[in-house]
Amino acid sequence: MAVNIDGDGCRCSNAPVEITRDHPLRALNTFGLPAVAPWFARVSSPTDLREALDFARGHDLPVLPLGGGSNLVLAGDPPGLVLHVAIPGFDGIEDGPQGVLLRVGAGEEWNALVDRCLGLGLYGLENLVLVPGTAGAAPIQNIGAYGVEARDLLVEVEAVEVATGRVRTFSNDECAFGYRDSVFKGVLQDRFVIVATTLRLSREPSVKASYGALAGELAARGIAHPTPLDVAEAVRHLRRTRLPDPAVTGNAGSFFQNPVVDDRTAAGLRAAHPDLPTFAADGGCTKLAAAWLIERCGFKGARRGAAGVHPSHALVLVNHGGATGRDILALAAEIRAAVLARFGVVLAIEPRVIG
Ligand SMILES: Cc1cc2nc3c(=O)[nH]c(=O)nc-3n(C[C@H](O)[C@H](O)[C@H](O)COP(=O)(O)OP(=O)(O)OC[C@H]3O[C@@H](n4cnc5c(N)ncnc54)[C@H](O)[C@@H]3O)c2cc1C
């Protein structure tokens, strides 16, 4: 196998998994919101996970899987057991003409994974560089950026059923991926803990660079025939200049999904607002730019106490320091009401709201 294999996902000690009480979560979510897990376990191996799930079943506790906490709004304390999934793994399982199959532990940091693959000459993930969070959470909302989504690369997802402890493998089709959506965000939410994903990558560079902002950045750099490394560098630059760093200003990336509307609604909106940016979506529908709608309602840079809208990106709600999840949700409600009143469009919140 040409791909380096290290990180076997095994536990190095025989100590039972540690389950603690009243664990603070502020440092474990990128919004920096205060909340406390009544029960908490960090699972670094399948054995840890089995023990923690046995404990949850024995105590009749609901389970909340947690990765990097970069897609969460903690508006209250989660009930039950918070399972911080830190299972490692980076294993090449096939290397042939169809590409390289890579099995990645759920606890691997996504951006480090992208960098590592690029360093090994394994291509496909470059557009998704700098997306925060873990590999195990990537299928949950089918992460996407600059023209590529996780579903384009995911072959299967390995998960443990919370109710039984049984391992189940989901094919790409069974994951029912959609725009920022999957079966794990819907009917199977919290019913499975993802332990690994298998990705199909390529040794042959096949660059996707037509996404508007990315194409513009590459053109500005004078790059007519970009390599995957060029794409990664351009995306890094775009993200660093557009998005606040959660280490500095608490946030969860895009707070609202871009609304998808039927063609009739889109035509009506375009007639009333000729400069409204629209994009083709699945099923003949039209995707609207949520940031544009929010900006037009005057919220860019708005502040309500410690909760705010980022001054250079209307889609990103921020914690200026000391905001609670309720503060963030109150601002979100104000924005949603304004967009509905002015445009008749309902904005859906992208991160998961707890409490
Ligand atoms: C600055 C910034 C930029 C971002 N940019 C993008 C972007 O470009 N595109 C994009 O799609 N997203 C983006 N996001 C959102 C976020 O990075 C992704 O959704 C990411 O996949 C979340 O990973 P996580 O490990 O932090 O998940 P968490 O926030 O910890 O969890 C999110 C959800 O997944 C569930 N979950 C987590 N791990 C597991 C597991 N192992 N098994 C089962 N369920 C699990 C949780 O229960 C929760 O429901 C951005 C966020 C930030 C802060």
XYZ file of C-alpha atoms and ligand atoms in Angstrom:
408
model
C 0.000 0.000 0.000
C 1.551 3.285 -1.076
C -0.336 5.422 1.429
C 1.385 5.749 4.793
C -0.474 3.906 7.487
C -0.210 5.179 10.992
C -2.751 5.806 13.722
C -4.566 2.507 14.188
C -7.432 3.828 16.234
C -6.551 1.487 19.112
C -6.556 2.447 22.746
C -3.065 2.460 24.231
C -4.114 1.689 27.801
C -6.539 -0.712 29.395
C -7.989 1.946 31.685
C -11.760 2.241 31.379
C -13.076 5.330 29.650
C -13.346 8.251 32.039
C -16.846 9.643 32.463
C -17.034 12.924 34.334
C -19.835 15.114 35.660
C -20.640 18.769 35.001
C -18.039 19.282 32.308
C -17.761 22.886 30.985
C -18.223 23.140 27.211
C -17.180 26.746 26.536
C -13.740 25.711 25.273
C -15.262 22.927 23.179
C -17.427 25.065 20.877
C -16.040 27.644 18.438
C -18.746 30.191 19.376
C -17.279 30.145 22.909
C -20.761 29.793 24.402
C -21.201 28.754 28.014
C -22.861 25.412 28.742
C -22.236 22.409 30.930
C -22.460 18.723 30.044
C -24.104 16.843 32.910
C -22.088 13.786 31.807
C -19.018 13.855 29.578
C -16.608 11.361 28.025
C -13.759 11.776 25.548
C -13.614 8.632 23.446
C -10.314 7.884 21.699
C -10.980 4.322 20.562
C -13.836 1.988 19.620
C -13.422 0.374 23.060
C -13.869 3.735 24.814
C -16.945 4.322 22.712
C -18.462 0.938 23.514
C -17.933 1.499 27.245
C -19.367 5.016 27.132
C -22.441 3.839 25.203
C -22.926 0.965 27.675
C -22.839 3.570 30.454
C -25.386 5.785 28.683
C -27.731 2.860 28.135
C -27.284 1.701 31.744
C -28.197 5.158 33.041
C -30.845 5.868 30.423
C -28.983 8.960 29.163
C -29.431 10.491 25.709
C -26.133 10.871 23.831
C -24.801 13.934 22.024
C -21.767 13.253 19.799
C -19.362 16.204 19.743
C -16.512 16.842 17.341
C -14.808 20.233 17.122
C -17.942 22.108 18.213
C -17.752 24.323 15.104
C -21.355 23.838 14.029
C -23.165 24.221 17.332
C -25.150 26.878 19.159
C -25.273 25.936 22.818
C -28.358 27.802 23.999
C -28.611 25.643 27.104
C -27.038 22.592 28.665
C -27.340 19.424 26.589
C -29.151 16.609 28.353
C -27.376 13.314 29.032
C -23.896 12.253 27.951
C -21.752 14.395 25.667
C -19.389 12.115 23.746
C -16.328 13.973 22.521
C -15.256 11.821 19.565
C -11.448 11.774 19.280
C -10.905 8.458 17.487
C -7.781 8.688 15.276
C -7.021 6.826 12.060
C -5.488 7.361 8.631
C -5.327 4.111 6.698
C -4.927 3.497 2.992
C -7.151 0.567 2.066
C -6.901 0.531 -1.736
C -4.594 2.161 -4.246
C -5.396 1.481 -7.863
C -6.675 2.889 -11.128
C -9.963 3.923 -9.485
C -8.071 6.096 -7.017
C -6.977 5.771 -3.415
C -9.435 4.679 -0.737
C -8.576 6.228 2.593
C -10.238 5.280 5.883
C -10.124 8.216 8.273
C -10.899 8.138 12.007
C -13.795 10.364 13.067
C -11.631 12.338 15.471
C -9.099 13.482 12.865
C -9.104 17.227 12.378
C -10.512 17.970 8.915
C -8.079 20.686 7.870
C -5.059 18.665 9.016
C -6.431 15.780 6.946
C -6.665 17.973 3.842
C -3.086 19.196 4.319
C -1.807 15.688 4.917
C -3.490 14.338 1.785
C -2.126 17.176 -0.335
C 1.342 16.476 1.087
C 1.002 12.838 -0.006
C -0.160 13.818 -3.500
C -3.737 12.676 -2.864
C -6.175 15.077 -4.463
C -9.870 15.935 -4.218
C -10.117 17.706 -0.849
C -8.309 20.919 -1.798
C -11.454 23.086 -2.119
C -12.423 22.070 1.430
C -9.238 23.279 3.069
C -9.652 25.249 6.337
C -13.179 24.003 7.041
C -13.013 23.594 10.847
C -14.105 20.477 12.719
C -13.526 16.759 12.528
C -13.623 14.171 9.759
C -16.439 12.382 11.600
C -18.688 15.435 11.405
C -18.055 16.097 7.706
C -20.894 13.796 6.553
C -23.391 15.228 9.067
C -24.155 18.380 7.106
C -22.285 17.265 3.953
C -19.737 20.052 4.322
C -19.215 22.111 1.232
C -17.119 25.017 0.046
C -15.969 26.565 -3.228
C -17.775 24.093 -5.468
C -17.022 20.781 -3.700
C -19.042 18.863 -1.107
C -18.085 15.955 1.142
C -20.525 13.743 -0.765
C -18.332 14.059 -3.878
C -15.570 12.119 -2.076
C -17.242 10.010 0.596
C -17.567 6.326 -0.266
C -18.945 5.123 3.035
C -19.489 6.059 6.649
C -18.910 3.662 9.541
C -21.030 4.331 12.609
C -22.005 2.703 15.892
C -25.668 2.564 16.793
C -26.255 4.237 20.150
C -29.164 1.950 21.101
C -27.387 -1.358 20.401
C -23.646 -0.708 20.064
C -23.756 -2.426 16.660
C -21.531 -1.179 13.847
C -23.250 -0.203 10.620
C -21.716 0.923 7.347
C -23.655 3.482 5.281
C -22.995 3.760 1.549
C -22.891 7.206 -0.020
C -26.501 6.722 -1.227
C -27.679 5.634 2.217
C -26.291 8.853 3.700
C -28.992 10.727 1.674
C -26.784 13.757 1.182
C -28.303 17.082 0.225
C -27.320 20.726 0.474
C -25.876 20.962 4.030
C -27.892 17.877 4.855
C -27.742 14.120 5.378
C -29.686 11.339 7.034
C -27.536 11.930 10.166
C -28.918 15.455 10.466
C -32.454 14.162 9.976
C -34.100 10.936 11.130
C -30.860 9.389 12.410
C -29.706 12.399 14.429
C -27.936 11.228 17.621
C -28.851 7.607 16.827
C -25.401 6.798 15.430
C -21.899 7.856 16.400
C -19.685 8.041 13.334
C -16.336 6.347 13.993
C -14.722 6.490 10.527
C -15.296 7.611 6.963
C -13.850 6.240 3.728
C -12.874 8.768 1.078
C -11.963 8.191 -2.549
C -9.087 10.461 -3.540
C -7.060 10.657 -6.699
C -3.386 10.692 -7.523
C -4.309 12.471 -10.769
C -4.935 16.180 -10.226
C -8.457 16.984 -11.389
C -9.091 20.540 -10.366
C -12.525 22.096 -9.745
C -11.944 25.810 -10.046
C -15.051 27.205 -11.708
C -16.753 28.445 -8.498
C -17.035 32.227 -8.907
C -14.886 33.584 -6.089
C -12.269 30.859 -6.541
C -12.035 31.420 -10.295
C -11.667 35.158 -9.638
C -8.896 34.630 -7.083
C -6.953 32.312 -9.394
C -7.328 34.797 -12.260
C -6.103 37.608 -10.006
C -3.042 35.475 -9.277
C -2.470 34.995 -13.013
C -2.964 31.219 -12.762
C -4.632 29.855 -15.885
C -4.012 26.142 -15.241
C -4.198 25.675 -11.469
C -2.817 22.656 -9.640
C -4.590 21.309 -6.534
C -1.995 23.159 -4.435
C -2.882 26.421 -6.227
C -6.554 25.810 -5.475
C -5.827 25.087 -1.805
C -3.718 28.234 -1.496
C -6.378 30.396 -3.177
C -9.121 28.959 -0.951
C -6.969 29.496 2.161
C -6.487 33.120 1.166
C -10.199 33.659 0.461
C -11.256 32.075 3.730
C -8.694 33.954 5.818
C -9.696 37.291 4.341
C -13.467 36.680 4.501
C -14.149 34.664 7.649
C -13.361 35.555 11.260
C -10.951 33.193 13.012
C -12.916 31.462 15.805
C -9.758 31.530 17.940
C -10.128 35.323 17.940
C -13.883 35.937 17.522
C -16.347 33.204 18.426
C -18.497 32.018 15.503
C -19.818 28.924 13.733
C -19.185 29.981 10.130
C -22.307 30.611 8.044
C -25.202 30.970 10.459
C -27.968 30.638 7.843
C -28.301 28.354 4.849
C -28.739 29.928 1.452
C -32.502 29.597 0.913
C -33.646 27.435 -1.983
C -36.886 28.609 -3.629
C -38.996 27.548 -6.595
C -38.499 29.288 -9.925
C -41.700 31.332 -9.651
C -40.663 32.806 -6.319
C -37.164 33.464 -7.694
C -38.570 35.240 -10.760
C -40.772 37.448 -8.562
C -37.835 38.359 -6.332
C -35.581 39.062 -9.322
C -38.187 41.366 -10.826
C -38.440 43.334 -7.591
C -34.688 43.241 -6.849
C -32.715 42.971 -10.113
C -29.350 42.873 -8.296
C -30.326 39.841 -6.136
C -27.653 37.129 -6.676
C -29.219 33.761 -7.587
C -27.738 30.349 -8.412
C -29.141 27.207 -10.004
C -29.971 24.512 -7.411
C -31.014 20.843 -7.573
C -34.435 19.991 -8.997
C -34.758 23.114 -11.131
C -34.900 25.314 -8.026
C -32.999 28.527 -7.339
C -30.625 29.265 -4.470
C -30.579 32.806 -3.088
C -27.626 34.459 -1.365
C -28.671 34.692 2.291
C -25.836 37.173 2.972
C -27.293 39.599 0.409
C -30.785 39.374 1.949
C -29.393 40.011 5.457
C -27.173 42.866 4.315
C -30.126 44.530 2.555
C -32.029 44.425 5.831
C -29.216 46.473 7.382
C -27.727 43.848 9.696
C -24.139 43.710 8.419
C -21.967 44.727 11.387
C -25.047 45.050 13.663
C -24.533 44.435 17.352
C -26.914 43.503 20.151
C -24.797 43.456 23.295
C -22.096 40.835 22.846
C -23.900 39.144 19.937
C -23.302 40.562 16.489
C -23.177 40.167 12.738
C -19.653 40.221 11.337
C -18.872 43.605 9.721
C -17.503 42.060 6.534
C -19.694 38.944 6.230
C -23.432 39.271 6.876
C -23.883 35.478 7.053
C -21.606 35.071 10.068
C -22.979 35.760 13.536
C -20.304 36.370 16.136
C -19.757 36.347 19.868
C -17.876 39.543 20.669
C -17.174 38.136 24.142
C -19.555 37.012 26.839
C -22.606 36.315 24.657
C -24.838 33.397 25.543
C -26.525 31.072 23.081
C -29.805 32.844 23.871
C -28.232 36.202 22.851
C -27.130 34.696 19.523
C -30.569 33.155 18.916
C -32.357 36.428 19.755
C -30.295 38.245 17.114
C -30.920 35.391 14.654
C -34.685 35.678 15.282
C -34.556 39.427 14.608
C -32.723 38.838 11.323
C -35.098 36.080 10.226
C -38.147 38.250 10.954
C -36.689 41.170 8.966
C -35.804 39.009 5.937
C -39.242 37.393 5.986
C -41.007 40.747 6.210
C -38.993 42.360 3.404
C -38.484 39.457 0.977
C -40.992 36.800 2.054
C -38.102 34.340 2.405
C -37.592 32.038 5.389
C -33.974 31.662 6.526
C -32.989 28.315 8.049
C -30.326 28.203 10.766
C -27.342 26.101 9.652
C -25.624 25.080 12.923
C -27.260 22.668 15.331
C -29.060 24.419 18.187
C -28.893 22.693 21.585
C -31.152 23.674 24.470
C -15.113 29.677 10.702
C -15.986 28.547 10.242
C -16.092 28.253 8.903
C -16.900 27.198 8.452
N -16.967 26.946 7.128
C -17.732 25.932 6.676
C -17.815 25.653 5.275
O -17.159 26.284 4.459
N -18.627 24.648 4.866
C -19.340 23.900 5.756
O -20.071 23.001 5.304
N -19.275 24.132 7.082
C -18.498 25.118 7.563
N -18.435 25.375 8.908
C -19.215 24.551 9.836
C -18.408 23.374 10.469
O -17.037 23.592 10.330
C -18.757 22.040 9.828
O -20.122 21.795 9.902
C -17.997 20.882 10.513
O -18.173 19.692 9.770
C -18.433 20.651 11.946
O -17.522 19.735 12.501
P -17.359 19.570 14.072
O -16.452 18.428 14.311
O -16.954 20.851 14.671
O -18.846 19.187 14.491
P -19.648 19.638 15.808
O -19.919 21.096 15.738
O -18.949 19.129 17.011
O -21.010 18.850 15.594
C -21.890 19.210 14.561
C -22.992 18.148 14.480
O -22.418 16.895 14.115
C -22.660 15.909 15.115
N -21.449 15.094 15.214
C -20.184 15.519 15.378
N -19.328 14.478 15.360
C -20.083 13.374 15.196
C -19.796 11.976 15.121
N -18.551 11.501 15.190
N -20.846 11.108 14.969
C -22.114 11.555 14.889
N -22.433 12.863 14.959
C -21.436 13.757 15.111
C -22.964 16.687 16.384
O -23.775 15.941 17.283
C -23.690 17.900 15.815
O -25.039 17.572 15.558
C -17.622 26.417 9.393
C -17.497 26.704 10.763
C -16.681 27.743 11.185
C -16.540 28.010 12.659
